[in-house]
XYZ file of C-alpha atoms in Angstrom:
507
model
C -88.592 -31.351 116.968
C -90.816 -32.762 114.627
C -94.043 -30.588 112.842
C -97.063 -32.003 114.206
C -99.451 -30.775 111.316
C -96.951 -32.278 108.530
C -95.863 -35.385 110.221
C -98.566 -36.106 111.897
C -101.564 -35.840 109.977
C -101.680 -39.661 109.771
C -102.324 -39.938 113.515
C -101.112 -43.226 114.879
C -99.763 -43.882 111.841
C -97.900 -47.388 112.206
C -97.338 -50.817 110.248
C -100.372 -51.901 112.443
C -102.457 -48.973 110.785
C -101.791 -49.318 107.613
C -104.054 -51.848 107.422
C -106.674 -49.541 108.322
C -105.724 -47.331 105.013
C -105.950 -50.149 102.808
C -109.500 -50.002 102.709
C -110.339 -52.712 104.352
C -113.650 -52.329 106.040
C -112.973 -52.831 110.213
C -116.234 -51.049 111.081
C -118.528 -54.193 110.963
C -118.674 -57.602 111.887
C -117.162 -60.241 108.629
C -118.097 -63.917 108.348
C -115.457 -66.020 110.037
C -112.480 -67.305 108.616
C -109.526 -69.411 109.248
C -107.402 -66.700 110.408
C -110.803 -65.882 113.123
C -111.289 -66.024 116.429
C -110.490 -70.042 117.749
C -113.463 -71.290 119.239
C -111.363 -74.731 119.997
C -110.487 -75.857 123.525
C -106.720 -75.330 124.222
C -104.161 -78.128 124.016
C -103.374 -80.342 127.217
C -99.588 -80.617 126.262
C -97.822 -79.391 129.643
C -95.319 -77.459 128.840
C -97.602 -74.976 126.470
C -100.163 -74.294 129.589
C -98.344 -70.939 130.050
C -99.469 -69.832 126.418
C -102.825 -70.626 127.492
C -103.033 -67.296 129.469
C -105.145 -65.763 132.297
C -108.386 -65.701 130.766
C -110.193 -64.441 133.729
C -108.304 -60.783 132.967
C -107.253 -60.657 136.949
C -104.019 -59.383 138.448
C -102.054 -61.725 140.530
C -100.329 -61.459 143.976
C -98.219 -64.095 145.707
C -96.083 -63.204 148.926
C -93.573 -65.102 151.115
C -92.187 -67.025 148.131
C -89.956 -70.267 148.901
C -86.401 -70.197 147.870
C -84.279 -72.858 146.741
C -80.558 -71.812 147.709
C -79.280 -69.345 148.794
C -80.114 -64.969 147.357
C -77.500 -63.171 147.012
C -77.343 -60.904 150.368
C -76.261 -57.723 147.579
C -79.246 -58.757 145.134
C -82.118 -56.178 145.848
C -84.570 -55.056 143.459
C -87.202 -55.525 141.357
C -87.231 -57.509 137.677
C -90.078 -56.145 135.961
C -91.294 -58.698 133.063
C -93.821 -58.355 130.483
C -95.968 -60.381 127.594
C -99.158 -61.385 126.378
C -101.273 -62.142 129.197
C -105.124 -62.630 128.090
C -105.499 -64.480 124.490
C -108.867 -65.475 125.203
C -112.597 -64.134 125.777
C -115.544 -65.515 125.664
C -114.736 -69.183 124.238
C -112.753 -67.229 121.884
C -109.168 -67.501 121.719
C -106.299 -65.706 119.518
C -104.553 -67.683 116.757
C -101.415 -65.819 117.447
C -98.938 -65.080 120.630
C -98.589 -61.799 119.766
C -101.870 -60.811 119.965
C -102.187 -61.310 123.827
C -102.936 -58.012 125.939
C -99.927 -57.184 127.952
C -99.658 -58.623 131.576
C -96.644 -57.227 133.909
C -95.487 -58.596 136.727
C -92.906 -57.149 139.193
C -90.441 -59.714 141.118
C -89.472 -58.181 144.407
C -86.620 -60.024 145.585
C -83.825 -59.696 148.302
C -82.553 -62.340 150.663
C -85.325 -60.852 153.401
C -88.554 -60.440 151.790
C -89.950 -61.942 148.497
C -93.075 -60.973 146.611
C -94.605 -61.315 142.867
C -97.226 -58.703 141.690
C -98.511 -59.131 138.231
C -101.088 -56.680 136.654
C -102.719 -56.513 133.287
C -102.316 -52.826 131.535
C -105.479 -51.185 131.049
C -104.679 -50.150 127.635
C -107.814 -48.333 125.869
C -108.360 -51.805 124.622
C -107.968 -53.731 127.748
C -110.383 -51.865 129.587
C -113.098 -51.841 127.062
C -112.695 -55.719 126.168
C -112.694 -56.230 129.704
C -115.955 -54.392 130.181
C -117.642 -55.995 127.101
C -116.350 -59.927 128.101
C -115.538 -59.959 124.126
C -112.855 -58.786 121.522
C -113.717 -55.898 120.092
C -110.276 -54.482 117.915
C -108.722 -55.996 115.363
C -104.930 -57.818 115.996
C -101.399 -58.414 114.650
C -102.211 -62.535 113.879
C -106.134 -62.950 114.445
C -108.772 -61.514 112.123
C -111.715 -59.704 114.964
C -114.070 -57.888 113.865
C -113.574 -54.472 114.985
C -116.958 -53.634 117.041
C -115.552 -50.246 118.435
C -114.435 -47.379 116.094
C -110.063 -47.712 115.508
C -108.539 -44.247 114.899
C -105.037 -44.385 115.660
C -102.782 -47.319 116.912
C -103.320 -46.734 120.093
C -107.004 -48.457 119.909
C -105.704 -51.459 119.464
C -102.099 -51.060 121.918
C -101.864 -54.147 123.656
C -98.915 -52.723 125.489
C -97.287 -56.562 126.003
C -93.677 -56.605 124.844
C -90.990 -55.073 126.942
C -90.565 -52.915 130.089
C -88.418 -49.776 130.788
C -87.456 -47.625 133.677
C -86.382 -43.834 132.727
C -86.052 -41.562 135.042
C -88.208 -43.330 138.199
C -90.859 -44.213 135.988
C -91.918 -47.305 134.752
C -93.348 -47.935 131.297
C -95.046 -50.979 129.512
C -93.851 -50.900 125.662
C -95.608 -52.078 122.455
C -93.510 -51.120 118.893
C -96.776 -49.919 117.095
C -98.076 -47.269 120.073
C -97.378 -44.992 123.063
C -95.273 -46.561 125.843
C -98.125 -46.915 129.075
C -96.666 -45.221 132.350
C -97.330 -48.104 134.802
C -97.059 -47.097 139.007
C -93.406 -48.615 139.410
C -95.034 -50.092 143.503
C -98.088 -51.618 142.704
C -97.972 -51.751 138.740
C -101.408 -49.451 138.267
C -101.578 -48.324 134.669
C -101.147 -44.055 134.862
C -101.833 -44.407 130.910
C -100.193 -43.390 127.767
C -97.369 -41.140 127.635
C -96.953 -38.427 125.147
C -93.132 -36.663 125.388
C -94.232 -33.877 123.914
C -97.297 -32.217 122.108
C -96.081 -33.135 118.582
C -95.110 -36.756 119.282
C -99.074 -37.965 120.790
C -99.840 -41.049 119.039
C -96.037 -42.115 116.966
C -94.934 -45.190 117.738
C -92.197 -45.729 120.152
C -90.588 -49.288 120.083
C -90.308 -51.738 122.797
C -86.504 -52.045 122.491
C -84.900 -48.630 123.466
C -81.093 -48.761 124.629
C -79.578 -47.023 127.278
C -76.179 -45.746 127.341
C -73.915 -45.751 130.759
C -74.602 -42.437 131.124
C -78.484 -42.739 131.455
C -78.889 -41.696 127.536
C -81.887 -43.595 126.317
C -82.471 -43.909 122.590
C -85.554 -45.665 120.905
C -87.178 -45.427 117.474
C -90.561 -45.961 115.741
C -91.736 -47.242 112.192
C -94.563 -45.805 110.268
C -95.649 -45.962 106.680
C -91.557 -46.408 105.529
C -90.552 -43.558 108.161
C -88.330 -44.201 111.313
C -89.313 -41.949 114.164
C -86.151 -40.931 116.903
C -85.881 -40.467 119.927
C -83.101 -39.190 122.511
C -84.157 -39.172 125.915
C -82.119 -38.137 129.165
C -81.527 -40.060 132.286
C -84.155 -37.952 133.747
C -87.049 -39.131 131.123
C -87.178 -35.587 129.579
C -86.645 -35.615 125.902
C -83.890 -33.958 124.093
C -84.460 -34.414 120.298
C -86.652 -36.072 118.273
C -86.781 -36.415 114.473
C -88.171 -38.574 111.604
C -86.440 -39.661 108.717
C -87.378 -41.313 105.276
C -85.971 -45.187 105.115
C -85.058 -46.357 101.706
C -87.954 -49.062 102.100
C -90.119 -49.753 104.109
C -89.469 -52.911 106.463
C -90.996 -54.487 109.469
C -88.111 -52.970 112.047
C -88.405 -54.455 116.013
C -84.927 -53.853 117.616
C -81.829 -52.059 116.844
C -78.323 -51.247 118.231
C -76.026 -48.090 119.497
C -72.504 -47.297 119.483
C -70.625 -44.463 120.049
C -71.142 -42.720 117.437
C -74.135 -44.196 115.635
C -77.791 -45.821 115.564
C -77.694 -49.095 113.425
C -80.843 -50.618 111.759
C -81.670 -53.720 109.719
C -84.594 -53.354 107.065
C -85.651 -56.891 106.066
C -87.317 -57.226 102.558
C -90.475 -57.646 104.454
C -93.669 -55.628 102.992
C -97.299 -55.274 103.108
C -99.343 -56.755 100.574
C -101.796 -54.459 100.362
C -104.349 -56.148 98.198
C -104.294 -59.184 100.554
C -105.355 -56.928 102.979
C -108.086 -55.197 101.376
C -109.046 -58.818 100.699
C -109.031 -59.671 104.713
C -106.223 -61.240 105.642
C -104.703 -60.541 109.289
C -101.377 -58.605 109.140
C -98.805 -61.381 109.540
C -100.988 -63.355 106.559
C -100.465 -60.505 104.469
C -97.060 -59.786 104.882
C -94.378 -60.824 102.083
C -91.029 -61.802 101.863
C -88.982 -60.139 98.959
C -86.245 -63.306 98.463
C -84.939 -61.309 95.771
C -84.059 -58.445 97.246
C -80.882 -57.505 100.079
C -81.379 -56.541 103.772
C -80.536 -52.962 103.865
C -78.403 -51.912 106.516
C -79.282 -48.081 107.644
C -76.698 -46.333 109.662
C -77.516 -42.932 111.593
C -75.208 -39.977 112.525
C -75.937 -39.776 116.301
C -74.658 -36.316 116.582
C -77.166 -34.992 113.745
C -79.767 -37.786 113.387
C -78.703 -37.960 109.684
C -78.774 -40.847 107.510
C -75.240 -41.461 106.811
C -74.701 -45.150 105.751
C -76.851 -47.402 103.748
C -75.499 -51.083 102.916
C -76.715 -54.208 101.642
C -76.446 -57.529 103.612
C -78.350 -60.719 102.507
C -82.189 -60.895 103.200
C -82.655 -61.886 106.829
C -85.701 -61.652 109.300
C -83.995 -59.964 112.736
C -85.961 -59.532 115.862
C -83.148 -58.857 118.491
C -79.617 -56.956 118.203
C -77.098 -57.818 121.986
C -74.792 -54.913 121.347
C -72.915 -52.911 118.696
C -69.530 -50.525 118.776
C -67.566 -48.995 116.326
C -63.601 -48.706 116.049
C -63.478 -45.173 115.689
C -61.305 -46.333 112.448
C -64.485 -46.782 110.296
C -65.721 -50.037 111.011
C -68.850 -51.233 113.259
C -69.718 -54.882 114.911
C -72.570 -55.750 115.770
C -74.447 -59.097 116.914
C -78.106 -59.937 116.369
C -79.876 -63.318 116.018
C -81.612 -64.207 112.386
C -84.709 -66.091 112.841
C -86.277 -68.363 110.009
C -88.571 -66.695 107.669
C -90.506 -69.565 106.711
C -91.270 -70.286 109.853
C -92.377 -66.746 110.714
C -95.109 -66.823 107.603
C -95.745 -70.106 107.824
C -97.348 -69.811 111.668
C -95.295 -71.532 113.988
C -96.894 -69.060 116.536
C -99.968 -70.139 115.524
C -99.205 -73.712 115.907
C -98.252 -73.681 119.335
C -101.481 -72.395 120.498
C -103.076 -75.451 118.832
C -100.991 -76.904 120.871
C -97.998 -78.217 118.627
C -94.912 -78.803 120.463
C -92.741 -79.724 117.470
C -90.309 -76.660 116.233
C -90.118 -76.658 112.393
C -87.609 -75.582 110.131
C -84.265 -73.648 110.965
C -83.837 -72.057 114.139
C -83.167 -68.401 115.448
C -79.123 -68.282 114.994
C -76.910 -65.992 116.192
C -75.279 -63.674 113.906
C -71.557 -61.420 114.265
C -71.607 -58.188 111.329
C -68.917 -56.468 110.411
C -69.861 -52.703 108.669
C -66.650 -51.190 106.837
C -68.303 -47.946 106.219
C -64.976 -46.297 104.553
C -65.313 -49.250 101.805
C -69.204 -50.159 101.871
C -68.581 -53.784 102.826
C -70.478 -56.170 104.945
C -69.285 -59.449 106.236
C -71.189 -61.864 108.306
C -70.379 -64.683 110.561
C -72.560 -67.512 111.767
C -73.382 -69.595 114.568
C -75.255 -72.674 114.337
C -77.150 -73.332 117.730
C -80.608 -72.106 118.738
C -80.945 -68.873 120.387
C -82.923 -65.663 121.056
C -83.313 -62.652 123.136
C -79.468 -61.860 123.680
C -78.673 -59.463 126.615
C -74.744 -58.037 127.628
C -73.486 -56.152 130.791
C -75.416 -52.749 130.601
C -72.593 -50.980 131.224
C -70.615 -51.992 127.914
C -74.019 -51.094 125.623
C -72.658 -49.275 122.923
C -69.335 -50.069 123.766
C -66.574 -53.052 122.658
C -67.997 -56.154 124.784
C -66.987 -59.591 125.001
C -69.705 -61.543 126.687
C -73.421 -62.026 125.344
C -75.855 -64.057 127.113
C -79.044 -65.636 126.006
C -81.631 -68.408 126.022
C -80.526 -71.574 124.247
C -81.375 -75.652 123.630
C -79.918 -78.520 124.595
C -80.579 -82.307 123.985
C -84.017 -81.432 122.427
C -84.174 -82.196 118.664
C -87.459 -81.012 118.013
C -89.391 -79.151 120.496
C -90.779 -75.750 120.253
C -88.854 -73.194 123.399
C -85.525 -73.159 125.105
C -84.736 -75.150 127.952
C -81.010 -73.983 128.859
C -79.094 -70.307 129.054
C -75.554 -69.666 127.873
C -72.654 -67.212 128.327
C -70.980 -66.917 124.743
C -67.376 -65.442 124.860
C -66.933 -63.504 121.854
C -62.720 -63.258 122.581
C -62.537 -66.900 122.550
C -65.311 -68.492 120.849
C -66.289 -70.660 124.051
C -69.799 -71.273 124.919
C -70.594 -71.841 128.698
C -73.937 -73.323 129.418
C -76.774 -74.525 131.797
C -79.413 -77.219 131.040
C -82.857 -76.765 132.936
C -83.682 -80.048 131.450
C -86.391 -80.914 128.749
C -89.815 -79.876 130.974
C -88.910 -76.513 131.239
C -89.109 -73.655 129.411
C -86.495 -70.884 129.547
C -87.479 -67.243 129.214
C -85.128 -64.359 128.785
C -82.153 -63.569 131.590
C -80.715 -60.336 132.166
C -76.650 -59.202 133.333
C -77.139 -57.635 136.927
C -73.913 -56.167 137.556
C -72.196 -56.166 141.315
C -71.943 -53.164 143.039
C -68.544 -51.361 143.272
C -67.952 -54.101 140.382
C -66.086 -52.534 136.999
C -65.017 -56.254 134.832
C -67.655 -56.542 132.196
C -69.660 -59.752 133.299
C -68.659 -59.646 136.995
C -72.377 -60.286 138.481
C -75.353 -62.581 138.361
C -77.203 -63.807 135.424
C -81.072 -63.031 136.611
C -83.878 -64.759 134.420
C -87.529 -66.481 134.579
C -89.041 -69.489 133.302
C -91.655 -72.610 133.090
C -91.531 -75.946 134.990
C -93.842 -77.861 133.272
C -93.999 -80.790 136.055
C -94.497 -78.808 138.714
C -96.849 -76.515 136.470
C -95.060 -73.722 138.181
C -93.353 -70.291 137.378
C -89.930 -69.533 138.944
C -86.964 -66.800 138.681
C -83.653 -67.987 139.077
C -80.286 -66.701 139.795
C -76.803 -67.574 138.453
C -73.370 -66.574 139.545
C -72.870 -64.833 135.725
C -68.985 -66.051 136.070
C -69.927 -69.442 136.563
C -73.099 -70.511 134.599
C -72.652 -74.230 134.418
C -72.699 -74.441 138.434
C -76.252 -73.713 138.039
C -78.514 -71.690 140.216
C -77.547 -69.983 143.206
C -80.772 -69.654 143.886
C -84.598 -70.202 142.595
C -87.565 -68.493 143.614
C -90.789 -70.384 142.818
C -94.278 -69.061 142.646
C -97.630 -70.699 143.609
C -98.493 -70.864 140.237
C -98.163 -70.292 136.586
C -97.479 -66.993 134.576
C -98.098 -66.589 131.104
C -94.670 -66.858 129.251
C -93.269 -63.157 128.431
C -90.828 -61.715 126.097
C -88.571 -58.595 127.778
C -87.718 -57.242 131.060
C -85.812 -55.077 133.306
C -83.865 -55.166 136.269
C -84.372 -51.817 138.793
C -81.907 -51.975 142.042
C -83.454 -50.879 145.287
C -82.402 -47.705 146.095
């Protein structure tokens, strides 16, 4: 377990609050700059309205939803979704995506009764904005003047990346902060959780894994330390430890296998004089060209660093899966985004309302780790993708189907419009187009009951249909992707576009 009073002395002590040690000055009002507060209308374009938001701050219920086709008769449960929600008070809007406060909605669905909930979570900062009609906290992308004391990361949690369920209870993540314990029924935020005394405040990522067995791992990054966690299918934790990383790296998502945790340190730092100087985070961030990825590989028996290799510098937000031979060697898949386009503010841009996607897209990525030897080989694919997802049952395990968001017949337009099936065994690509006026969000592997072949069950996933300026969930037979839906459940309206979810099977 980890030594509050030597570990934690830095309370909250994340990438996001670093800033605040800089000696940058949060505690009044500055003059505005570019990186400030919008005060611009937002863009008419309408297949960005869903990055607009739900300025009004107010949960969401819709019942009696119409289907298109036919539900699965097997398919019960509930696919909890989350993402930025609010990015504007006031007349004020954020300059970046990420900045939104988290919104979750849960998707009750079963071939009987059909209902959408979606509930903003009344973070510390939520709640007070909310009160105040105003930002108050300063944010990943957007310069605010902080106008309520910030002590720890959890002042400015916006809780708005990913969802979890451990051990019948539901949790909203955010990478810098506590996970929120949400009411799994009617989404009602029961506040932050703290696993143990020691561990109030540390960061605890919104991408944990979970082994077959329940086993859920996760991780948090603080001041170039990485913060463990093991966690039992009963949501009581088993160990805990932090570790010193060989540098210190903006870290978002990472993978299992049987026998170890695998991480990816970009050469991504803090400037720390551009942030005394002002600048939001993500303006004051640089990338080290110069320098190599570092690959960090972790013991999972003792939580020991065991492995550290070099790769080429590359910017990595998701991992699909990982497993190792037992012989030595580990492979792994993740998708490489841009890193131009990361500095440069393409999230930025499409809240101005620019459709156009610049520069190289998110590719996927197939690594090879020869431990024995210290090599690392790398493979490449060339089309557009993000947010890759496999059968849950084969996390940590070989696997030979990833599936993930994609584009198709769009040569420059910010989003995905079309999901895929990628078969690693034989190099085929299934997919199916939405068409260009929608936007596709990500779409989880729901396996079949009594079902044991890796892939056998239905591809379950969200997005945007700009002409009908609707939301809609829609389900795929996962074995046969290009038929299309089996069925599509549409809402009465629009929801802000999310990142991360998770399926939970009725009982």
């Amino acid at each position: 377990m980890l030594q509050r009073r030597t570990l934690l002395g830095q309370a909250g002590a994340t990438l996001t609050t670093a800033l605040l040690a800089t000696g940058h000055s949060w505690a009044a009002p500055s003059p505005a700059r570019a990186e400030g507060l919008n005060p611009s209308p937002f863009g008419e374009h309408p297949l960005l309205q869903p990055l607009r938001g739900w300025s009004d701050g107010q949960d969401r219920l819709a019942e009696g939803l119409r289907v298109q086709g036919r539900w699965p008769r097997e398919l019960r449960g509930t696919l909890y979704r989350n993402g930025p929600g609010l990015l504007g008070r006031g007349g004020l809007r954020y300059r970046h995506w990420f900045d939104g406060d988290g919104l979750v909605q849960a998707w009750q669905l079963g071939p009987e009764a059909l209902r959408h909930t979606a509930r903003f979570v009344q973070t510390r900062k939520f709640s007070a904005e909310q009160e105040a009609g105003e930002f108050l906290v300063p944010a990943f992308g957007t310069l605010v003047p902080a106008r309520r004391p910030v002590r720890g990361s959890d002042d400015m949690n916006t809780a708005n990346t990913s969802v979890t369920v451990q051990g019948g209870r539901l949790y909203a993540l955010w990478e810098g902060g506590s996970a929120h314990e949400l009411d799994p029924q009617t989404l009602r935020t029961l506040g932050p959780k703290t696993w143990a005394p020691e561990l109030r405040g540390m960061p605890f990522s919104a991408h944990p894994k979970r082994e077959a067995d329940g086993t859920l791992w996760n991780f948090g990054t603080f001041l170039g330390r990485l913060a463990l966690y093991q966690i039992d299918a009963q949501g009581r934790l088993l160990r805990s430890r932090v570790l010193s990383l060989p540098t210190a790296a903006m870290v978002h998502d990472f993978v299992v296998t049987q026998r170890h945790l695998v991480f990816l340190l970009p050469p991504l730092g803090l400037d720390l004089e551009a942030a005394r100087a002002g600048a939001s985070m993500v303006s004051a961030m640089r990338w080290r060209a110069d320098e190599a990825m570092r690959v960090v590989v972790i013991d999972k028996a003792t939580l020991e660093l065991q492995h550290t290799l070099e790769a080429p510098a590359g910017l990595v937000f998701h991992f699909g899966n990982a497993w190792d031979d037992g012989q030595g060697t580990i492979r792994l898949d993740y998708v490489q985004s841009d890193m131009d386009e990361f500095l440069s503010g393409r999230f930025n841009a499409v809240l101005e309302g620019a459709m156009a996607a610049h520069g190289a897209p998110s590719q996927a990525r197939f690594m090879t780790l020869d431990l024995r030897q210290g090599r690392v080989s790398i493979a490449a694919r060339s089309e557009s993708t993000e947010f890759p997802q496999v059968d849950p049952r084969v996390v940590a395990q070989r696997y030979r189907y990833v599936y993930a968001p994609t584009q198709r017949g769009l040569a420059d337009r910010w989003g995905f419009n079309a999901v895929q099936r990628l078969d690693l065994e034989r190099g085929h690509t299934e997919v199916f187009d939405f068409g260009p006026d929608t936007v596709v969000e990500e779409h989880l592997l729901v396996p079949k009951p009594g079902s044991r072949r890796e892939g056998e069950g239905w591809l379950l996933g969200t997005g945007f249909d700009a002409r009908r300026q609707r939301s809609f969930a829609a389900v795929f037979d996962a074995e046969a992707l290009s038929a299309g839906p089996l069925a599509t459940v549409w809402l009465p309206y629009w929801v802000p576009l999310g990142f991360h979810g998770h399926f939970q099977r009725s009982a």
